[in-house]
PDB file of C-alpha atoms in Angstrom:
ATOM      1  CA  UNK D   1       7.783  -1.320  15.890  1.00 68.00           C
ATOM      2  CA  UNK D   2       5.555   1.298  14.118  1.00 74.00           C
ATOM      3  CA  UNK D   3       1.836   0.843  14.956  1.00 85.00           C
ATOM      4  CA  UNK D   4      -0.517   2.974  13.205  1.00 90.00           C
ATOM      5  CA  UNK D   5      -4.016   3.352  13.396  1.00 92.00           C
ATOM      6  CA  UNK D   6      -7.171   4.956  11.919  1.00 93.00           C
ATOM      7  CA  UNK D   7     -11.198   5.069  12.406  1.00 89.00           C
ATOM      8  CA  UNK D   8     -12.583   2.528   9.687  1.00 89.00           C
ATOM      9  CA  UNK D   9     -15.476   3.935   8.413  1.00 94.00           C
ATOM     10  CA  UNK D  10     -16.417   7.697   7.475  1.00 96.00           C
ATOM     11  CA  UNK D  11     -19.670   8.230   5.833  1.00 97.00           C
ATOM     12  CA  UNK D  12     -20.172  12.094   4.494  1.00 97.00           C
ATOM     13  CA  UNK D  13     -22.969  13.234   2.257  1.00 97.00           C
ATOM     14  CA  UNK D  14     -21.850  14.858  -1.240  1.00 97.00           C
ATOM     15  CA  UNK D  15     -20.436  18.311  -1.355  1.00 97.00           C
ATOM     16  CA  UNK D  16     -19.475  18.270   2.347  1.00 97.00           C
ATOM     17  CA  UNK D  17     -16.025  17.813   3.626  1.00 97.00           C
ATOM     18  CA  UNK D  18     -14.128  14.449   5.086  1.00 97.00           C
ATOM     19  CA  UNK D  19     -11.454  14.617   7.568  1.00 97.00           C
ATOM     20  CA  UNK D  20      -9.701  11.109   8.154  1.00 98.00           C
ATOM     21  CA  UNK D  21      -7.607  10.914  10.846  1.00 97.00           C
ATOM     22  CA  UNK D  22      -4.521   8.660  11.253  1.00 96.00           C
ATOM     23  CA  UNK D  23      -2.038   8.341  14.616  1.00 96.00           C
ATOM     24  CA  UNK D  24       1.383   6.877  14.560  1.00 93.00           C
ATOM     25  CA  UNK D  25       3.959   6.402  17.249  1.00 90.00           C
ATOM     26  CA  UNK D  26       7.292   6.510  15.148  1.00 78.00           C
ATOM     27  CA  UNK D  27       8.346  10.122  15.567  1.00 68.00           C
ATOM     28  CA  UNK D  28      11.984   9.796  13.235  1.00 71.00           C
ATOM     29  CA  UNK D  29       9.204   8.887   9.961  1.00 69.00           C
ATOM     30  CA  UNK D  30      10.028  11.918   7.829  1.00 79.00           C
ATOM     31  CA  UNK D  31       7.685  11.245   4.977  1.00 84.00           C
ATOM     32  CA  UNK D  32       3.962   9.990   5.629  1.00 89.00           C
ATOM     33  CA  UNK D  33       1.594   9.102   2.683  1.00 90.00           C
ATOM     34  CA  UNK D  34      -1.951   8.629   2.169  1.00 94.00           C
ATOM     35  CA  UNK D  35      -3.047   6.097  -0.247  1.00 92.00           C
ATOM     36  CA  UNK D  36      -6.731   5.496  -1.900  1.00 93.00           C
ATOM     37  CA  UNK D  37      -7.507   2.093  -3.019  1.00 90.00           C
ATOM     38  CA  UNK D  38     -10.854   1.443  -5.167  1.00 88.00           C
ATOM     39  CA  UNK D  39     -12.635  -2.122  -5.207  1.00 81.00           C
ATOM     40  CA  UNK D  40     -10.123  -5.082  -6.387  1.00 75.00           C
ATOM     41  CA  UNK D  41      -7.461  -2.640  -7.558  1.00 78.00           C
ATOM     42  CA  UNK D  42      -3.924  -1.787  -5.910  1.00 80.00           C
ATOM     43  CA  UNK D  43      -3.184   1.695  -4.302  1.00 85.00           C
ATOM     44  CA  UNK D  44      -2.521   4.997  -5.582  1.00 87.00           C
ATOM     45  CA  UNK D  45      -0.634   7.661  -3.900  1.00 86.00           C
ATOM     46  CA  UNK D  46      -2.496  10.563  -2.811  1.00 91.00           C
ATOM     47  CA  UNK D  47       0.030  13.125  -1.404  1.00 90.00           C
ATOM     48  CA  UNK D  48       2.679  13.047   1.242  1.00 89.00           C
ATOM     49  CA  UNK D  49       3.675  15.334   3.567  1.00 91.00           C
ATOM     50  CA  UNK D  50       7.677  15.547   4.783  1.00 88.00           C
ATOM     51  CA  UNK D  51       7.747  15.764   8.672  1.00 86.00           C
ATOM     52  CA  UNK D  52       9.110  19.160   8.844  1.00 88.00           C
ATOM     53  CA  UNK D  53       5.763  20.522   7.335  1.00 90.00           C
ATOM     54  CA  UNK D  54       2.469  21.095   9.277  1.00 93.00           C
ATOM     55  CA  UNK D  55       0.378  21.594   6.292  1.00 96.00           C
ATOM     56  CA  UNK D  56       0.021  20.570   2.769  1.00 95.00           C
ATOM     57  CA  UNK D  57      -2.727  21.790   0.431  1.00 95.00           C
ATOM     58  CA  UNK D  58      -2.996  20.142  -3.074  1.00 91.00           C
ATOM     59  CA  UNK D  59      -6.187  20.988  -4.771  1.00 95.00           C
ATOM     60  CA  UNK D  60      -8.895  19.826  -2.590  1.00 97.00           C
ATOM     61  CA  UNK D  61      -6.831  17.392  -0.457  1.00 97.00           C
ATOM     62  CA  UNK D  62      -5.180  18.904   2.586  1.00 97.00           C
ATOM     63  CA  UNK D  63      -2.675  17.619   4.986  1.00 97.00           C
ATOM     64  CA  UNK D  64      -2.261  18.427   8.578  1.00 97.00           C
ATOM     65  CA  UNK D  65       0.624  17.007  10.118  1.00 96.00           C
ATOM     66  CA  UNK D  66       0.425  17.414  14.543  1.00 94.00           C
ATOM     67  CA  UNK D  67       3.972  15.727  14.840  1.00 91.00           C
ATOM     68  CA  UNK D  68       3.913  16.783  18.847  1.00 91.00           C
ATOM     69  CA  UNK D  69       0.575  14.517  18.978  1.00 93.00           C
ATOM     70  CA  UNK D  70       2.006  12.024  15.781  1.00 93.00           C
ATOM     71  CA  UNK D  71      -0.966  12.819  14.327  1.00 95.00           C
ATOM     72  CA  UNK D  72      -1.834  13.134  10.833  1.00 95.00           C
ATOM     73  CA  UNK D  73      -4.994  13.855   9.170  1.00 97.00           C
ATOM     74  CA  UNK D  74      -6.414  14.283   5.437  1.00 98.00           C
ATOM     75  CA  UNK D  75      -8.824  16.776   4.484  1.00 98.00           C
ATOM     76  CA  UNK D  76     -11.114  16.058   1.368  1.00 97.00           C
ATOM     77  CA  UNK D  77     -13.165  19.171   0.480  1.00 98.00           C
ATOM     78  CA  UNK D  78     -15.839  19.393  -2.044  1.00 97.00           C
ATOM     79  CA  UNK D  79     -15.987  15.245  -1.759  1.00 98.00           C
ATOM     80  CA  UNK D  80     -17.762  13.976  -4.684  1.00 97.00           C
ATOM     81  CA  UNK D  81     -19.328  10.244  -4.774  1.00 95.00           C
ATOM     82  CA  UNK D  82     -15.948   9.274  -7.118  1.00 93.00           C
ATOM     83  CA  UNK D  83     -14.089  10.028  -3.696  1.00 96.00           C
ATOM     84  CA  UNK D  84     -15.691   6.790  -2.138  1.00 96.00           C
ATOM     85  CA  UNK D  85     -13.026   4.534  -0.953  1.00 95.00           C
ATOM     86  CA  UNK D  86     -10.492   3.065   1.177  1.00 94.00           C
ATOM     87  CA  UNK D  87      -7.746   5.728   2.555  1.00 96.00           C
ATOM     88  CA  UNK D  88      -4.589   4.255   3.517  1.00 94.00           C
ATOM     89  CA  UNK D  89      -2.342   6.377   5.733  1.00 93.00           C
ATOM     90  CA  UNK D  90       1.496   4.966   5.851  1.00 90.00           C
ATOM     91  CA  UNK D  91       4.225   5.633   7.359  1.00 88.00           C
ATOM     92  CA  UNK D  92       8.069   4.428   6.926  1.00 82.00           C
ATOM     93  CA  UNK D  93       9.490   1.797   9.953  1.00 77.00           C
ATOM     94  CA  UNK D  94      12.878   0.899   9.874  1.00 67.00           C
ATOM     95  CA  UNK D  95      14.320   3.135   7.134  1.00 59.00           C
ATOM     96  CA  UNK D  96      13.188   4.040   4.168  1.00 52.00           C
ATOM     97  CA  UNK D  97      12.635   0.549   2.698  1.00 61.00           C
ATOM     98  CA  UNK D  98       9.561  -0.072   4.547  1.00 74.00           C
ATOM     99  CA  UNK D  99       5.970   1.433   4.987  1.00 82.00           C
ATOM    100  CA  UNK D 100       3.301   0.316   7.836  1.00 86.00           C
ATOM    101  CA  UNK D 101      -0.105   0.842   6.849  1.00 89.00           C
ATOM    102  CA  UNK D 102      -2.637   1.936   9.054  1.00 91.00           C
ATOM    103  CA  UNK D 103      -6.230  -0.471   8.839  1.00 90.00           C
ATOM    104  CA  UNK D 104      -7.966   1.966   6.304  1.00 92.00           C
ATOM    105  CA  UNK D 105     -10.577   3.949   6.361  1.00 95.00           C
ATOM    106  CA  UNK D 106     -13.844   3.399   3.925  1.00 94.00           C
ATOM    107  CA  UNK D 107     -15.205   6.479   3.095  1.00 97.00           C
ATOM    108  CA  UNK D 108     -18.955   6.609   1.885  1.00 96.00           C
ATOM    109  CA  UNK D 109     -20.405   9.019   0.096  1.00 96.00           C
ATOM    110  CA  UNK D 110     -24.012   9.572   0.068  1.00 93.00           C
ATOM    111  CA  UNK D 111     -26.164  12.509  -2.154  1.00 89.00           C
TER     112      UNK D 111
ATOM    113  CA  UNK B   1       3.577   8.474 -14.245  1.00 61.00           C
ATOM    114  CA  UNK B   2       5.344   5.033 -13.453  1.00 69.00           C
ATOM    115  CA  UNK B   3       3.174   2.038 -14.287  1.00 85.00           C
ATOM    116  CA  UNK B   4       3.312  -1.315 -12.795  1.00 91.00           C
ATOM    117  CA  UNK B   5       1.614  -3.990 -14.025  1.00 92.00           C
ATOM    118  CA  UNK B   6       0.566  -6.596 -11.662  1.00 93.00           C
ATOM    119  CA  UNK B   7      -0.817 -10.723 -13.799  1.00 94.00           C
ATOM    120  CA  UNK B   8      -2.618 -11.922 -13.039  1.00 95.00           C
ATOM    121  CA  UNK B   9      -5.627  -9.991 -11.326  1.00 92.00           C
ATOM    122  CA  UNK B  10      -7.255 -12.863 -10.376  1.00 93.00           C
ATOM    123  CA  UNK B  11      -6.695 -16.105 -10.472  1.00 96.00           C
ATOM    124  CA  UNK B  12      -8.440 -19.516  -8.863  1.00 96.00           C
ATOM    125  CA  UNK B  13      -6.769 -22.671  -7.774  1.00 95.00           C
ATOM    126  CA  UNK B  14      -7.200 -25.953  -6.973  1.00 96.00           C
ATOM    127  CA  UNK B  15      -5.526 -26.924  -3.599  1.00 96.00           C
ATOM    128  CA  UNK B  16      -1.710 -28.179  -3.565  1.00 96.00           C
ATOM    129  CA  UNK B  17      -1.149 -26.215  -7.210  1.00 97.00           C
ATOM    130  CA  UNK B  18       1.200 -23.066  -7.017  1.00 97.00           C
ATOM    131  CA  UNK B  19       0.762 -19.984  -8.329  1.00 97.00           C
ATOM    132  CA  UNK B  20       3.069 -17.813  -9.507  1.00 97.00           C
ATOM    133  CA  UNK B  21       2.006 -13.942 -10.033  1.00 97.00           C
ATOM    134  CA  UNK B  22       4.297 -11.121 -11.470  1.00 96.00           C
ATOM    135  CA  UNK B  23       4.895  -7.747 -10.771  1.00 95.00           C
ATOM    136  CA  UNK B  24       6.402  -5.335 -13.786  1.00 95.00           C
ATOM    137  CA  UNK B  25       7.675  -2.003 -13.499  1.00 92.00           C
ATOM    138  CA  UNK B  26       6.579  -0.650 -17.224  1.00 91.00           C
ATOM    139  CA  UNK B  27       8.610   2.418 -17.800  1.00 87.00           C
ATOM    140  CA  UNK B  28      10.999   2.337 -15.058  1.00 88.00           C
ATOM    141  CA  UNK B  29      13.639   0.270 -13.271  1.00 88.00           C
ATOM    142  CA  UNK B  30      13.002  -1.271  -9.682  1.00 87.00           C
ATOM    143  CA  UNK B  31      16.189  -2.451  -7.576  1.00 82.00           C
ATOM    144  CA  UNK B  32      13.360  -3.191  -5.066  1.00 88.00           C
ATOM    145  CA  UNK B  33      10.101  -4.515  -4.797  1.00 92.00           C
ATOM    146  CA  UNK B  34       7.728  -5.236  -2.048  1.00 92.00           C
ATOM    147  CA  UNK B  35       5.182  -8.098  -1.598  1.00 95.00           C
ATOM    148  CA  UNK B  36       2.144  -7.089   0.139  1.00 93.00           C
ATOM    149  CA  UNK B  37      -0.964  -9.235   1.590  1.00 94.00           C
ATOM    150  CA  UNK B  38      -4.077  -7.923   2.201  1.00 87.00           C
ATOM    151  CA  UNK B  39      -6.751  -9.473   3.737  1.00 81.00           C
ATOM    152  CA  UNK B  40     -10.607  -8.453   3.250  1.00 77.00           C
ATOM    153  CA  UNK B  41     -11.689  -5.126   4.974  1.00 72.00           C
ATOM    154  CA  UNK B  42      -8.045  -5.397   6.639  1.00 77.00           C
ATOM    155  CA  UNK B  43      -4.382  -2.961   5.757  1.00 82.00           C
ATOM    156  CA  UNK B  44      -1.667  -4.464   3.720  1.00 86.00           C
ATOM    157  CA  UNK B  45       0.681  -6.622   5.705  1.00 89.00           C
ATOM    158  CA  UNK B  46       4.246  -6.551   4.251  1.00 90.00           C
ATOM    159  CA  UNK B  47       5.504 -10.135   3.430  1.00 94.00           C
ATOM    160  CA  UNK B  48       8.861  -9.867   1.875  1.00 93.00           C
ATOM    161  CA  UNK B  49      10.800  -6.796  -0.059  1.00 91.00           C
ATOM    162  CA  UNK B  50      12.716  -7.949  -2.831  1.00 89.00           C
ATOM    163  CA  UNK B  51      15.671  -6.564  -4.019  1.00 86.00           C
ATOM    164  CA  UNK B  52      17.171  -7.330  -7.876  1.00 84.00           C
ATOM    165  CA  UNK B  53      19.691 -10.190  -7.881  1.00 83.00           C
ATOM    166  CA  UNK B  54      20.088 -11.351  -4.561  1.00 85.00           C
ATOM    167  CA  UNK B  55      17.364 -12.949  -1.539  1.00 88.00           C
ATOM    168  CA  UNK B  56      14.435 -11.683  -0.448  1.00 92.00           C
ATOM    169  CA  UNK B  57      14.065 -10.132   3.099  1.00 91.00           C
ATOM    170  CA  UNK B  58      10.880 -11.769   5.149  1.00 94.00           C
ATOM    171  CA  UNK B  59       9.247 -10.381   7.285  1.00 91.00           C
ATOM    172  CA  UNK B  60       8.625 -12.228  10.621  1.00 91.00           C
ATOM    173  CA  UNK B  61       5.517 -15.278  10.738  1.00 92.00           C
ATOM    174  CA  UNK B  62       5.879 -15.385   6.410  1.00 94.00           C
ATOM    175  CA  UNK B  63       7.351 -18.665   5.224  1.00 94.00           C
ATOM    176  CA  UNK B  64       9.889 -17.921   2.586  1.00 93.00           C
ATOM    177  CA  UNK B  65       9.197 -22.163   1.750  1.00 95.00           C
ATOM    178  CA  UNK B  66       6.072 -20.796   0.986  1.00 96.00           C
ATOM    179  CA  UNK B  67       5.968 -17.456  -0.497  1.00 97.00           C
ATOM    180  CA  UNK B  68       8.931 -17.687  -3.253  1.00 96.00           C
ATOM    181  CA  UNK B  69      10.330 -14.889  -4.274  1.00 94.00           C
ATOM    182  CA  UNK B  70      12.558 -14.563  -7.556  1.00 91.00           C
ATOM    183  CA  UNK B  71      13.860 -10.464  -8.506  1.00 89.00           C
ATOM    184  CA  UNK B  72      15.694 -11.411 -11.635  1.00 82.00           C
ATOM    185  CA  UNK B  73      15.372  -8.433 -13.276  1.00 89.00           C
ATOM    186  CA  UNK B  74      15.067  -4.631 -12.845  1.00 89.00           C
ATOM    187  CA  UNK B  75      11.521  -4.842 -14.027  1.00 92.00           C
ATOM    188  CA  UNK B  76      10.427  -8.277 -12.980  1.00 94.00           C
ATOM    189  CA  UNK B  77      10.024  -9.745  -9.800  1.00 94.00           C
ATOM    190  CA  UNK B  78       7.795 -12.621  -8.941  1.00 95.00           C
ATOM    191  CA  UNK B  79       5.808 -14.093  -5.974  1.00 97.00           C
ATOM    192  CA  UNK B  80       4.704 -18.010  -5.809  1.00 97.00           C
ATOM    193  CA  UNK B  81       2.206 -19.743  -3.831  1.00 97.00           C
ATOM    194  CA  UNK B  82       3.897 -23.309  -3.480  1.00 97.00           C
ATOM    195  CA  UNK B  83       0.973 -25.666  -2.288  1.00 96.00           C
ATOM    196  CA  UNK B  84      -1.401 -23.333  -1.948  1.00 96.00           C
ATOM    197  CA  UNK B  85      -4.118 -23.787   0.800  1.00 96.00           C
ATOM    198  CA  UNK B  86      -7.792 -21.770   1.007  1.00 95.00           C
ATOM    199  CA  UNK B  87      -5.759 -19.941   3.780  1.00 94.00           C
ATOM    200  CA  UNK B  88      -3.593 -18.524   1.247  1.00 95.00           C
ATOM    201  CA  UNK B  89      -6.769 -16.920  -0.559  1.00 95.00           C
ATOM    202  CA  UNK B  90      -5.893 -13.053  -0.358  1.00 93.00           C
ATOM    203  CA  UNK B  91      -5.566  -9.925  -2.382  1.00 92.00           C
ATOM    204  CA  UNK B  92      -1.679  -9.882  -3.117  1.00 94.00           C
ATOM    205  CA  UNK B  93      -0.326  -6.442  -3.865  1.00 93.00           C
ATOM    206  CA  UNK B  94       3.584  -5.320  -5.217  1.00 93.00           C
ATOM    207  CA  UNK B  95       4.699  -2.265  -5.404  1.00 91.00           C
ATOM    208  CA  UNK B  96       7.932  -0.771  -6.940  1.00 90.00           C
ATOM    209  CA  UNK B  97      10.844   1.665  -5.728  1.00 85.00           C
ATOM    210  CA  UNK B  98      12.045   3.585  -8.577  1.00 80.00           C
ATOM    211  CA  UNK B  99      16.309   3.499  -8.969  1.00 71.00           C
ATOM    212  CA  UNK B 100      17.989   6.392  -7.673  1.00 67.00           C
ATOM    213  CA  UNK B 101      15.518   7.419  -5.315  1.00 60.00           C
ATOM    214  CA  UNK B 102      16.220   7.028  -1.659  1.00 58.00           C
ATOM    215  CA  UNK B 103      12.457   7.434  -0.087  1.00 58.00           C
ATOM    216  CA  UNK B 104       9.124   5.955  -0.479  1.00 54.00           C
ATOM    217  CA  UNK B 105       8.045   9.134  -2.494  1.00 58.00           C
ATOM    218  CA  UNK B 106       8.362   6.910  -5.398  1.00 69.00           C
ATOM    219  CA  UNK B 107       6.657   3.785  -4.734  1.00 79.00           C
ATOM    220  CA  UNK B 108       4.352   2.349  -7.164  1.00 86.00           C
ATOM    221  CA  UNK B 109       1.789  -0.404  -7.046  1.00 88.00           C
ATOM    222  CA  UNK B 110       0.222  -3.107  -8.949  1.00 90.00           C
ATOM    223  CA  UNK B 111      -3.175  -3.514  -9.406  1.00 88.00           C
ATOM    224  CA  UNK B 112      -3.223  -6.515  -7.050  1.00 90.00           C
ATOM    225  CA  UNK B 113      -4.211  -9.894  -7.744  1.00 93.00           C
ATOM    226  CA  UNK B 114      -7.102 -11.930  -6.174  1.00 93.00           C
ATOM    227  CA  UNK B 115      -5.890 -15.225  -5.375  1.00 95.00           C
ATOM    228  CA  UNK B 116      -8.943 -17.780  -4.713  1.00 95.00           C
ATOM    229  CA  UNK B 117      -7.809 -21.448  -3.456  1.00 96.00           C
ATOM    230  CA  UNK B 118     -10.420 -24.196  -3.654  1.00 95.00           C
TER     231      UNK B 118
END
C-alpha cells in the first residue's frame, strides 16, 4: 500500500523560509495535499498540487512536485510565528476515497 | 468555505461507558465520511469511511464491534466507542467529501474530539 513519510521536526527562526519535505511511493496519486493542524483542532487544507504539475505557488506557500523521485515538498516563505504547526502531507491510496497521511512535521518558529 | 462541525471536542469517560461523537457537514451534503484516529505526536490512521445509508468500510486491525458507525443522513454521521478502554483514549478526527465531487480536493474536517477513558 501507500507509505509516506516526512522529517518530524523543523525549527526555523522568524522571517526565514521552511521547506518540508514529504516522499511517497504511489506514483498513479494524481492529487497530493498538505494539511496544517494547530493544537487540539482538526486539519485544514493548505493547497494541493495535481500530479501533472511541478510547481504550485499560492501566496507564500509553494509546491514542488519531483514525481520521477515521488517527492513532494512545501515551501513557506516569509514564515511568521502563526505558521507554527503540524504539516500533514497526504496522498490518495486506492482511489480517490482514501488519503494516507504522512507522520507530520512540527514546525517551530523561533524570533 | 464548507464547515464541519465535529461534538463533542472533548469528552472523558469512565471505563465500559460508550461514547458516541458526531460529525456534521454545516452547509453542504456528504455521501461520505471518514473516521480518523490520531494518536499523540503520531499521523491520522484511517479507521472506517462511511458512506450515507448503507455499512461502513473498515479498515484492516479496527473492530467494527467496537467502533460503530451509523451515516444516516447526508449531514450526519456518527462514531461510538462501545466499552471504551484507556486504550481507546485518542484524538478522533472526521472529515467530509462534498456530493458531486469525485476527488479529495473537497474534503473537510472536524475539529476533532479528545476522547479521555478513565
Amino acid at each position: 500500500g501507500e507509505d509516506v513519510e516526512q522529517s518530524l521536526f523543523l525549527s526555523v527562526r522568524e522571517g526565514d523560509s521552511s521547506v518540508i519535505n514529504c516522499t511517497y511511493t504511489d506514483s498513479s496519486s494524481t492529487y497530493l495535499y498538505w494539511y496544517k493542524q494547530e493544537p487540539g483542532a482538526g486539519l485544514q487544507l493548505l493547497t494541493y498540487i495535481f500530479s501533472n504539475m511541478d510547481m504550485k505557488q499560492d501566496q507564500r506557500l509553494t509546491v514542488l512536485l519531483n514525481k520521477k523521485d515521488k517527492h513532494l515538498s512545501l515551501r513557506i516563505a516569509d514564515t511568521q510565528t502563526g505558521d507554527s504547526a503540524i504539516y500533514f502531507c497526504a496522498v490518495p491510496s486506492g482511489g480517490y476515497n482514501k488519503l494516507i497521511f504522512g507522520a507530520g512535521t512540527r514546525l517551530a518558529v523561533h524570533p | 468555505g464548507a464547515v464541519v462541525s465535529q461534538h463533542p471536542s472533548w469528552v472523558i469517560c469512565k471505563s465500559g461507558t460508550s461514547v458516541k461523537i458526531e460529525c456534521r457537514s454545516l452547509d453542504f451534503q456528504a455521501t461520505t465520511m471518514f473516521w480518523y484516529r490520531q494518536f499523540p505526536k503520531q499521523s491520522l490512521m484511517l479507521m472506517a469511511t462511511s458512506n450515507e445509508g448503507s455499512k461502513a468500510t473498515y479498515e484492516q486491525g479496527v473492530e467494527k464491534d467496537k467502533f460503530l458507525i451509523n451515516h444516516a443522513s447526508l449531514t450526519l454521521s456518527t462514531l461510538t466507542v462501545t466499552s471504551a478502554h484507556p486504550e481507546d483514549s485518542s484524538f478522533y478526527i472526521c472529515s467530509a467529501k462534498r456530493v458531486g465531487l469525485t476527488t479529495n480536493e473537497k474534503l473537510f474536517f472536524g475539529s476533532g474530539t479528545q476522547l479521555s477513558v478513565l
